[in-house]
CSV table of C-alpha atoms and ligand atoms in Angstrom, one decimal:
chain,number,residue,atom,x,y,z
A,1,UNK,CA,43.5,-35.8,44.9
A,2,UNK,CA,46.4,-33.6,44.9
A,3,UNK,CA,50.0,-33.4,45.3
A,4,UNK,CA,52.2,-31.5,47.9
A,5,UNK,CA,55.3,-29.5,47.6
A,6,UNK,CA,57.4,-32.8,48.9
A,7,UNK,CA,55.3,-35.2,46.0
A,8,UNK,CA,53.0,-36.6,48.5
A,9,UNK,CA,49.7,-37.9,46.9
A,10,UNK,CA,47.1,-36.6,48.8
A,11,UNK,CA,42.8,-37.3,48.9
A,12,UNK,CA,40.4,-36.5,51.8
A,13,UNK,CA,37.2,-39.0,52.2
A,14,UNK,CA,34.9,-36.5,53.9
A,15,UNK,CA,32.9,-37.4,57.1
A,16,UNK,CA,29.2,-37.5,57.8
A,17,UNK,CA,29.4,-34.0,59.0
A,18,UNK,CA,32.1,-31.1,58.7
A,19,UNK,CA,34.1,-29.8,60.3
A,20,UNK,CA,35.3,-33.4,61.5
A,21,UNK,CA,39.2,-34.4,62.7
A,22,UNK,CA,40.7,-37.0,60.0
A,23,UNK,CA,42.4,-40.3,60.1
A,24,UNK,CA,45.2,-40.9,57.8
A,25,UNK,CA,45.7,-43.9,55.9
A,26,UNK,CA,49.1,-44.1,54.1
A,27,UNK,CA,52.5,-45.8,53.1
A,28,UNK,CA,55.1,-45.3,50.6
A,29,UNK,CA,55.0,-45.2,46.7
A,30,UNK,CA,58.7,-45.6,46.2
A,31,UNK,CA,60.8,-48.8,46.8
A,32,UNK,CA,64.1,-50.2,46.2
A,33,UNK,CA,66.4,-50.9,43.2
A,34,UNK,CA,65.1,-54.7,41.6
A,35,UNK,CA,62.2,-54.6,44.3
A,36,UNK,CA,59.0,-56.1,44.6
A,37,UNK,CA,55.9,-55.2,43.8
A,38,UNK,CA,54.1,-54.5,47.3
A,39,UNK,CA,56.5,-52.7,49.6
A,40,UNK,CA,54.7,-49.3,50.3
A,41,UNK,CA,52.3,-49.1,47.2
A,42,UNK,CA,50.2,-52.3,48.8
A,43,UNK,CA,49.2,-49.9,52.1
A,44,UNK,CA,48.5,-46.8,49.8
A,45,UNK,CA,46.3,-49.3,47.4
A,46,UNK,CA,44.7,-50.7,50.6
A,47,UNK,CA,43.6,-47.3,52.0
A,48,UNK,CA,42.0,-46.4,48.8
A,49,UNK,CA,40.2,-49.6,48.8
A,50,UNK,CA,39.3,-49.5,51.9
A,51,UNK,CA,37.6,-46.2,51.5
A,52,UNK,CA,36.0,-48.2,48.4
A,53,UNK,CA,34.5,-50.7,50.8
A,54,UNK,CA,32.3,-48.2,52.6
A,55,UNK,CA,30.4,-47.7,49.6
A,56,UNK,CA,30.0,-43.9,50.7
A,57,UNK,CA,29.1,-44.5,54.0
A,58,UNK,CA,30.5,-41.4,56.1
A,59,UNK,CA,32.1,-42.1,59.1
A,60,UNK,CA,32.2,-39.2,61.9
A,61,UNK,CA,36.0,-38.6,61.2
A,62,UNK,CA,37.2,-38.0,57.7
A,63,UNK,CA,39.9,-40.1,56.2
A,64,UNK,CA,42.9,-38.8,54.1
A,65,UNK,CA,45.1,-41.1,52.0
A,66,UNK,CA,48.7,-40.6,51.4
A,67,UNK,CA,50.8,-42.0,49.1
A,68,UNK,CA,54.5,-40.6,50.3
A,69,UNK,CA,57.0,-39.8,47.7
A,70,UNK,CA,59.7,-41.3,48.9
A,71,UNK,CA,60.3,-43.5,52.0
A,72,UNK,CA,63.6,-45.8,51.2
A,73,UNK,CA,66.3,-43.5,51.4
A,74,UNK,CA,67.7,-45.1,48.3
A,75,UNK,CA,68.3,-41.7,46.0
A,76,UNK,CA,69.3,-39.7,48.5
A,77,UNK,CA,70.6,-41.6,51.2
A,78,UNK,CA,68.5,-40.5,53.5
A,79,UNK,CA,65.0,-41.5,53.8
A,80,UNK,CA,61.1,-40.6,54.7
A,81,UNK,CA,61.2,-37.4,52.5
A,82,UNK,CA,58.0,-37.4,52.3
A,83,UNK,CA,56.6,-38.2,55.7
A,84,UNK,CA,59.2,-36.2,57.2
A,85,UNK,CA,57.1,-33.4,55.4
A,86,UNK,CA,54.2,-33.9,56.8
A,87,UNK,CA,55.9,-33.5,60.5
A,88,UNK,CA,57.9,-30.3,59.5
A,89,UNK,CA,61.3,-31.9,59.3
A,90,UNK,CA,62.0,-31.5,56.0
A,91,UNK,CA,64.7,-29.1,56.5
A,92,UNK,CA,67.0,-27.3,54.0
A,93,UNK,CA,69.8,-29.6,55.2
A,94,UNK,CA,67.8,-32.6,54.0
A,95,UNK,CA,66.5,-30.7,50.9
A,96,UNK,CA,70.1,-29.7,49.7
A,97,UNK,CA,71.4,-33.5,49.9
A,98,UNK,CA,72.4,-34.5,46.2
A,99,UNK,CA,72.2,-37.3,44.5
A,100,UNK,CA,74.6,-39.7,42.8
A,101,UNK,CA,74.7,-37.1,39.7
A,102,UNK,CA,74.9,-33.9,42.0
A,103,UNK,CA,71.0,-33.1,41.8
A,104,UNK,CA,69.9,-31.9,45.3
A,105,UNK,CA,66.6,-32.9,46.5
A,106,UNK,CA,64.7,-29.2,46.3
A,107,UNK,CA,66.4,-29.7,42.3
A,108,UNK,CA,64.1,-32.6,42.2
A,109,UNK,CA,61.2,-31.6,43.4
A,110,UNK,CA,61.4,-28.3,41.6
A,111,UNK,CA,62.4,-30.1,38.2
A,112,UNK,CA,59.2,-32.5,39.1
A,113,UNK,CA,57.1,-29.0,38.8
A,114,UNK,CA,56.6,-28.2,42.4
A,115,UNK,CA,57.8,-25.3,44.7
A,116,UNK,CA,60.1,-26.9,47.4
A,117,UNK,CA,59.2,-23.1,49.2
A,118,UNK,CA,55.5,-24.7,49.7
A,119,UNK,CA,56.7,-27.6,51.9
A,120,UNK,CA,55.2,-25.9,54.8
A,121,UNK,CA,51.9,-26.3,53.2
A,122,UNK,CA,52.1,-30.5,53.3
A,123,UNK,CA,51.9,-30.3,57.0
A,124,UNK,CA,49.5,-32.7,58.2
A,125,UNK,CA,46.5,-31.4,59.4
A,126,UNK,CA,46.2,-30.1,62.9
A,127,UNK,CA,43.0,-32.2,62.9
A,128,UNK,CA,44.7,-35.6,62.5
A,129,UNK,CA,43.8,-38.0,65.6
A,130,UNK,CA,45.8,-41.1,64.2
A,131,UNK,CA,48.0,-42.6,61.2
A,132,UNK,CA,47.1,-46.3,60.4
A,133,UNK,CA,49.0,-47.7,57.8
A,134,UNK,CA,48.8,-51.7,55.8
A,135,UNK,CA,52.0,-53.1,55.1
A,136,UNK,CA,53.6,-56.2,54.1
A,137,UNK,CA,55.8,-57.4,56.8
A,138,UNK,CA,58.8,-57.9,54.6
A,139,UNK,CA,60.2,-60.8,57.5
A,140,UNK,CA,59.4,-64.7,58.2
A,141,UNK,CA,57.8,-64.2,61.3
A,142,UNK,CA,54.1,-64.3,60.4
A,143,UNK,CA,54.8,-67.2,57.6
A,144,UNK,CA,56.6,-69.1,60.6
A,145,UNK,CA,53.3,-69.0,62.8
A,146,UNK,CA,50.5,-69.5,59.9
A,147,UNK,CA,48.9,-66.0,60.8
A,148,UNK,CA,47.6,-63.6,58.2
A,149,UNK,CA,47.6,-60.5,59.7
A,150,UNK,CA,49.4,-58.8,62.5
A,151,UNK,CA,49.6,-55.8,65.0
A,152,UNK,CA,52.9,-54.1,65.0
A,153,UNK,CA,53.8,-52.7,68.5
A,154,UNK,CA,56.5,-50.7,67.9
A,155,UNK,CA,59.3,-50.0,64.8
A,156,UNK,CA,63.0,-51.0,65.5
A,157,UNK,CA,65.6,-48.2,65.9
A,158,UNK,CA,67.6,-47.6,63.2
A,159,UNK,CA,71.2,-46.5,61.8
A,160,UNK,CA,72.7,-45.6,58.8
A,161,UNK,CA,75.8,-44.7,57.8
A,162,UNK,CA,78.6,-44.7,55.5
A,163,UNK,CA,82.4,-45.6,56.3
A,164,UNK,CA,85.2,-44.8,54.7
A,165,UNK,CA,88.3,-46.5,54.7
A,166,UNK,CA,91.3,-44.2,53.4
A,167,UNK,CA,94.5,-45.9,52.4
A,168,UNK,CA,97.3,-45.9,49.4
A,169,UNK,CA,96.9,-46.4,46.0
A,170,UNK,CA,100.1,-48.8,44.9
A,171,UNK,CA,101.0,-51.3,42.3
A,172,UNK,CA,99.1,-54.5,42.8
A,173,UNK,CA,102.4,-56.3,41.2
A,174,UNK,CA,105.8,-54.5,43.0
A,175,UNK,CA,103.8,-53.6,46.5
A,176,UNK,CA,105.1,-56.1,49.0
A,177,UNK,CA,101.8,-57.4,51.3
A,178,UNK,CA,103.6,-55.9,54.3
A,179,UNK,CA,104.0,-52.8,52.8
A,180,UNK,CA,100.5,-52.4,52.1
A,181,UNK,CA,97.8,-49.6,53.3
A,182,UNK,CA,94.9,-51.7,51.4
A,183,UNK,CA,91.1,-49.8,51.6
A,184,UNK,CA,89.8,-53.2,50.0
A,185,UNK,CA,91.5,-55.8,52.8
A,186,UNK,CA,90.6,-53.2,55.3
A,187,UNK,CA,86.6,-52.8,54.6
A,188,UNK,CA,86.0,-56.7,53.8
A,189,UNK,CA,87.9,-57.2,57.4
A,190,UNK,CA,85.4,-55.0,59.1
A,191,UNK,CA,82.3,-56.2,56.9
A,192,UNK,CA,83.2,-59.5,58.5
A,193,UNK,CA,83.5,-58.5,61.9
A,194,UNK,CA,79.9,-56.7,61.4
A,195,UNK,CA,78.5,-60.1,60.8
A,196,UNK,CA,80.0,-61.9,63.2
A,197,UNK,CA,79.2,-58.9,66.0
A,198,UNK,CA,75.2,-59.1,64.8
A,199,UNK,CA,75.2,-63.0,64.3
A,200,UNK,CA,76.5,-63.1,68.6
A,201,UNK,CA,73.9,-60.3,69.9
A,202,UNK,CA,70.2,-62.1,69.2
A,203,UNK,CA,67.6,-59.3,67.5
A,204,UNK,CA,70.5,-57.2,66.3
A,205,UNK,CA,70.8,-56.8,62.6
A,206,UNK,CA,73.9,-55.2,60.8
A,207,UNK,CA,73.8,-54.9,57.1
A,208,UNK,CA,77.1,-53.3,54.8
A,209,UNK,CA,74.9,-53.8,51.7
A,210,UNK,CA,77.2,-50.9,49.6
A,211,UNK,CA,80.3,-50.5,48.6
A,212,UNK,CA,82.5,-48.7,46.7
A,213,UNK,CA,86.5,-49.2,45.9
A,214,UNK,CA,88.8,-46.5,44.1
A,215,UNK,CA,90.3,-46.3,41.8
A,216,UNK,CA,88.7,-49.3,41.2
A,217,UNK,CA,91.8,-51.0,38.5
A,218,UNK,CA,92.5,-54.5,39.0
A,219,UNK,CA,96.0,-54.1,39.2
A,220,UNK,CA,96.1,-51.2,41.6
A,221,UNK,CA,95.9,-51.7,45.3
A,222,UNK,CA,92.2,-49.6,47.0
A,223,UNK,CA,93.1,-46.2,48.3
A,224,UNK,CA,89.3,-45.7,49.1
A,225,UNK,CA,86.6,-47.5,50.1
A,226,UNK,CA,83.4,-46.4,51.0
A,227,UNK,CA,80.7,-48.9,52.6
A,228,UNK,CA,77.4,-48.1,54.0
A,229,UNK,CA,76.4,-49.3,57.5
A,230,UNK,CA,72.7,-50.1,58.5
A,231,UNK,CA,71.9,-51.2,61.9
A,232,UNK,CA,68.6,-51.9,63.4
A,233,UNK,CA,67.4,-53.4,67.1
A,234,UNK,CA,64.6,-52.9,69.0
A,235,UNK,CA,65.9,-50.3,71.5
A,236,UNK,CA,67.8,-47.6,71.6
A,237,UNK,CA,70.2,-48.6,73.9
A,238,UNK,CA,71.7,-52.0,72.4
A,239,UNK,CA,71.5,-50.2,69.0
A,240,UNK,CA,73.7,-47.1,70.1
A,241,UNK,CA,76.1,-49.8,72.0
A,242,UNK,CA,75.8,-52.4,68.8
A,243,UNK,CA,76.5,-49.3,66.7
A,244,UNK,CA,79.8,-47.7,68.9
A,245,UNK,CA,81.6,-50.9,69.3
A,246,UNK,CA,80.9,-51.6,65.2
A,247,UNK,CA,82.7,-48.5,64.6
A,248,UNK,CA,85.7,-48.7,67.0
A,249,UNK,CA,86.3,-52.0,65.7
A,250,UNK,CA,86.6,-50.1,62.1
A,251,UNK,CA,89.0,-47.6,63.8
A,252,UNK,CA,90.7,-50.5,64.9
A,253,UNK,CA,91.5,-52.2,62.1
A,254,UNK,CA,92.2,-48.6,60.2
A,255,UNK,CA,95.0,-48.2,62.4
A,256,UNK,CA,96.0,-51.2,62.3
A,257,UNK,CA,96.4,-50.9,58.7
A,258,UNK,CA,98.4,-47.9,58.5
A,259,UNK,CA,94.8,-46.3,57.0
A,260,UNK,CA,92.6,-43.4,58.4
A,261,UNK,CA,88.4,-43.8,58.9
A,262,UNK,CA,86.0,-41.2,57.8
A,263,UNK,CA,82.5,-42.0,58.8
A,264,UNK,CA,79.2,-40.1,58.1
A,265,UNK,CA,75.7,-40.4,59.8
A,266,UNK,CA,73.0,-40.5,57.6
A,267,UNK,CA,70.2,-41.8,60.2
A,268,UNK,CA,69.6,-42.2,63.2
A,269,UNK,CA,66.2,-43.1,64.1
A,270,UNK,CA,64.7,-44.3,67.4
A,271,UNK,CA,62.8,-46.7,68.3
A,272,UNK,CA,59.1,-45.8,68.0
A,273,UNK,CA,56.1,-47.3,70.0
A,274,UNK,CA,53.1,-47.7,68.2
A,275,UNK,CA,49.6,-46.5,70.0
A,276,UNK,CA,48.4,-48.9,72.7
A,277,UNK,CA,44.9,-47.8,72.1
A,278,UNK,CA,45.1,-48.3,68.5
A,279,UNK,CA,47.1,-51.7,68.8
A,280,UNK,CA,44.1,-53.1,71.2
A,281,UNK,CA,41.3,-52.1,68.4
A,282,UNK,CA,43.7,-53.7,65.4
A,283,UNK,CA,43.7,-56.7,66.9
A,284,UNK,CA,40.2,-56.6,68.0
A,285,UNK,CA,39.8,-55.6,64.6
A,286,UNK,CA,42.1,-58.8,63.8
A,287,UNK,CA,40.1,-61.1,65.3
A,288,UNK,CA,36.8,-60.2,64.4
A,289,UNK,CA,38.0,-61.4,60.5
A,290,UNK,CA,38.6,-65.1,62.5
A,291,UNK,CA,42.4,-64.6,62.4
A,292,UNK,CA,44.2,-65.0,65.4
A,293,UNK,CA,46.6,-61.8,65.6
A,294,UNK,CA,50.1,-61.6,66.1
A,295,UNK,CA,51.5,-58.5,68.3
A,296,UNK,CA,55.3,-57.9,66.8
A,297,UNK,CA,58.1,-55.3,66.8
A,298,UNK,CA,58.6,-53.8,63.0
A,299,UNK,CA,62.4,-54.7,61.9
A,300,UNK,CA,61.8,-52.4,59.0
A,301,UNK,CA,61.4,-48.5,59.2
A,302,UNK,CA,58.0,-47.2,57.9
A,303,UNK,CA,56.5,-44.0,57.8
A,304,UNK,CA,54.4,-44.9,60.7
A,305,UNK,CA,57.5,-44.3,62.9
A,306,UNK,CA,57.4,-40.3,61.1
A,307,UNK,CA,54.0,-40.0,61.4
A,308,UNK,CA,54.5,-41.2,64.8
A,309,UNK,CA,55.8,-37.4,65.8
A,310,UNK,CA,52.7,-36.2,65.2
A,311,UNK,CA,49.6,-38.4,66.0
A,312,UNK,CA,48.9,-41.4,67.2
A,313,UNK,CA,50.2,-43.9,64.8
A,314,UNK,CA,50.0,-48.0,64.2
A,315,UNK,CA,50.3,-50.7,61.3
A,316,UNK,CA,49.0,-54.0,60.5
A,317,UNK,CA,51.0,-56.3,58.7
A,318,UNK,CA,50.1,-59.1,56.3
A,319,UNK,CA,52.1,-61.8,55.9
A,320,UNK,CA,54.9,-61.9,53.6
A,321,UNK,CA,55.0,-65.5,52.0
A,322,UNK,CA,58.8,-67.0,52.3
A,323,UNK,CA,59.6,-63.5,54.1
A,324,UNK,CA,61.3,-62.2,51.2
A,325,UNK,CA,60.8,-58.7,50.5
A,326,UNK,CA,63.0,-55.9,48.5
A,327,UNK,CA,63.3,-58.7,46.0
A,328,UNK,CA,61.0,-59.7,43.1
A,329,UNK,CA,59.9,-62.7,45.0
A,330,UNK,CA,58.0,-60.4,47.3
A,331,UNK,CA,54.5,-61.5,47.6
A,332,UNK,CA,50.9,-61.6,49.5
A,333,UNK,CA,48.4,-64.8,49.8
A,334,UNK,CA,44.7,-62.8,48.0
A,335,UNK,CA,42.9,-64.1,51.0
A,336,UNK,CA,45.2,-62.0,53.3
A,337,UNK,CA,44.5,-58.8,51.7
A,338,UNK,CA,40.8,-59.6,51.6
A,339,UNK,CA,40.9,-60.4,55.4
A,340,UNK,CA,43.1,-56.9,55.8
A,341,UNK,CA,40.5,-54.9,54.1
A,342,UNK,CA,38.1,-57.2,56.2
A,343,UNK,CA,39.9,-55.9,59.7
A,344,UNK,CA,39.9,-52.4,58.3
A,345,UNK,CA,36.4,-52.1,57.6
A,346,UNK,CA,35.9,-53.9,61.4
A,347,UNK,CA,38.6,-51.1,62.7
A,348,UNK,CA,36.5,-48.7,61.2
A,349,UNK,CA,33.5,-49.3,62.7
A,350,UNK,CA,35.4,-49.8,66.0
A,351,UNK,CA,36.6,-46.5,65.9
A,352,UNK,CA,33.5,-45.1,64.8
A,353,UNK,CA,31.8,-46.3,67.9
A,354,UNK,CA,34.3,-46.2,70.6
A,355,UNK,CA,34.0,-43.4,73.2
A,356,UNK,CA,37.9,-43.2,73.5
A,357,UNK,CA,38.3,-42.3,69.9
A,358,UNK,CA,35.0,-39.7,70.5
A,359,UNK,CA,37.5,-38.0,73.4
A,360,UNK,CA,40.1,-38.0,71.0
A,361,UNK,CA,37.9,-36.2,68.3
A,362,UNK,CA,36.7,-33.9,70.9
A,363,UNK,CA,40.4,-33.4,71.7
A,364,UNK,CA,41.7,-32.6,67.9
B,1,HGY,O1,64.6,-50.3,55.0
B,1,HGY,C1,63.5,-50.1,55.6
B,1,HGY,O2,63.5,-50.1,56.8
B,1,HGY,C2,62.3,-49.9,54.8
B,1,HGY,O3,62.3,-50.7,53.7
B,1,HGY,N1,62.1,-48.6,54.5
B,2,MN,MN1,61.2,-51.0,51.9
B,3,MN,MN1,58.0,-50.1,53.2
């Protein structure tokens, strides 16, 4: 195993004969603050048991795990560091973003011990014919319908941003309410109006999950707030239109206010349509465990839609009991991982044996 300039944890199962083109086998090894314990690490612990499970049968195509670094966004703001690595868009724009305490992200990866100038090196292979990647689905829909395992079709544009709302400090005890220019009043107005645009457009999802007030004394009125903004559908389209009309209505009620708006993209990120080929054989795959597969759009990002850029790419998703996920009730039902491995092994063998996937080996 080794680790690439961006962190990436990195193995190569060989095939039956080299030179052969690979298949990588990934997901995330970071997560979110107070998160559970599957998000990301479950695909990376999949893959390697997966590999386990052919008892070191070789396959004509190679296999290469990756673990990615980081995939939430949640240090920097902006996230898929380490996938992003892999398809050469880790750029110095990304890698001098700083953290909360001022530490850029080529700090971090040098302080970690590696050489942010050997990023180029991470790039995946040139002989990479697909990404497959296990991964909870973090959402209620495959609890709702009693299936195990699904087949993700494509992964839901997304947004973020953050929003600031710049007003006037005063005295919370001699200001008159109508002389006000209140950051607080200003951002909980908006965060309320997000929810009520998302709760009246059906698939659309807007999230202000962060915010911060300043000074931040009880007893003086918020000269700034800053909020973060997430926004997710399954197109582009309603997503860009969700997302203009969210932020008008904050330049609205700035000026209302007497207050001015500041507002900072930190992603955008299209919509990205998993392989069609690769979706048939997953739920071939699917069904050859006895599960009847579900075929769903991906609310959450993954680094499937990175991967994406570069090869063909596609998930299956096991069912998240309850739907919870970034929490510590995250869970998955044992007999659902064994009938993932179970449909891995099958997909293997599939792919192994499927003249499509020979063209694209002849092709890589
Ligand atoms: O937030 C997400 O889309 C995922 O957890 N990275
Ligand atoms: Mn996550
Ligand atoms: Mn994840």
């Amino acid at each position: 195993m080794t680790v690439d300039a961006a962190g990436n944890l990195r193995a190569l199962y060989a095939a039956a004969e080299s030179p052969a083109p690979r298949m990588v086998l990934g997901s995330h090894l970071d997560t979110v603050p107070n998160a559970g314990a599957y998000d990301g690490v479950l695909g990376v612990v999949m893959a390697v048991a997966l590999l386990e499970s052919l008892g070191g049968r070789r396959l004509p195509f190679a296999i290469e795990v990756v673990g990615f670094s980081e995939e939430e966004g949640v240090r920097f703001g902006i996230p898929f560091i380490g996938s992003r690595a892999l398809v050469g868009r880790l750029d110095d724009e990304l890698l001098d973003r700083k953290d909360a305490n001022g530490i850029s992200v080529r700090t971090a990866i040098t302080n970690f011990g590696l050489n942010p100038a050997e990023i180029p090196r991470a790039m995946l292979s040139h002989d990479a014919i697909a990404y497959l990647e296990f991964h909870i689905e973090q959402g209620p829909v495959l609890a709702s319908l009693g299936r195990s395992l699904g087949a993700v079709d494509a992964i839901a544009a997304q947004t973020r941003m953050e929003c600031e709302f710049l007003g006037r400090a005063n005295h919370a005890g001699t200001t008159p309410m109508h002389l006000r220019h209140d950051a607080l009043a200003a951002a909980a107005e908006w965060i309320v109006a997000v929810e009520c645009t998302a709760h009246n457009q059906p698939g659309l999802v807007a999230t202000v999950a962060q915010i911060a007030a300043k000074p931040g004394a009880s007893n003086v009125i918020a000269a700034e707030v800053r909020v973060t903004l997430d926004v997710r559908y399954k197109s582009d389209d309603i997503r860009d239109r969700a997302l203009g009309y969210l932020v008008q209505q904050a330049q609205e009620i700035a000026e209302r206010r007497g207050l001015t708006l500041g507002q900072n993209v930190l992603l955008s990120q299209r919509a990205v349509a998993m392989d069609p080929y690769l979706i048939d054989q997953i739920q071939e795959a699917i069904r050859s465990t006895g599960c009847q597969p579900h075929r769903m759009t991906s609310g959450a990002g993954h680094d499937a839609m990175i991967l994406a850029e570069k090869t063909p790419a596609a998930m299956i998703f096991l069912r998240s009991p309850g739907g919870i996920s970034h929490d510590p009730a995250e869970s998955v039902e044992v007999e659902d991982v064994a009938k993932a491995l179970e449909c891995g092994l099958h997909l293997l063998d599939q792919l192994a044996s499927s003249s499509e996937f020979q063209k694209r080996m002849c092709r890589a």
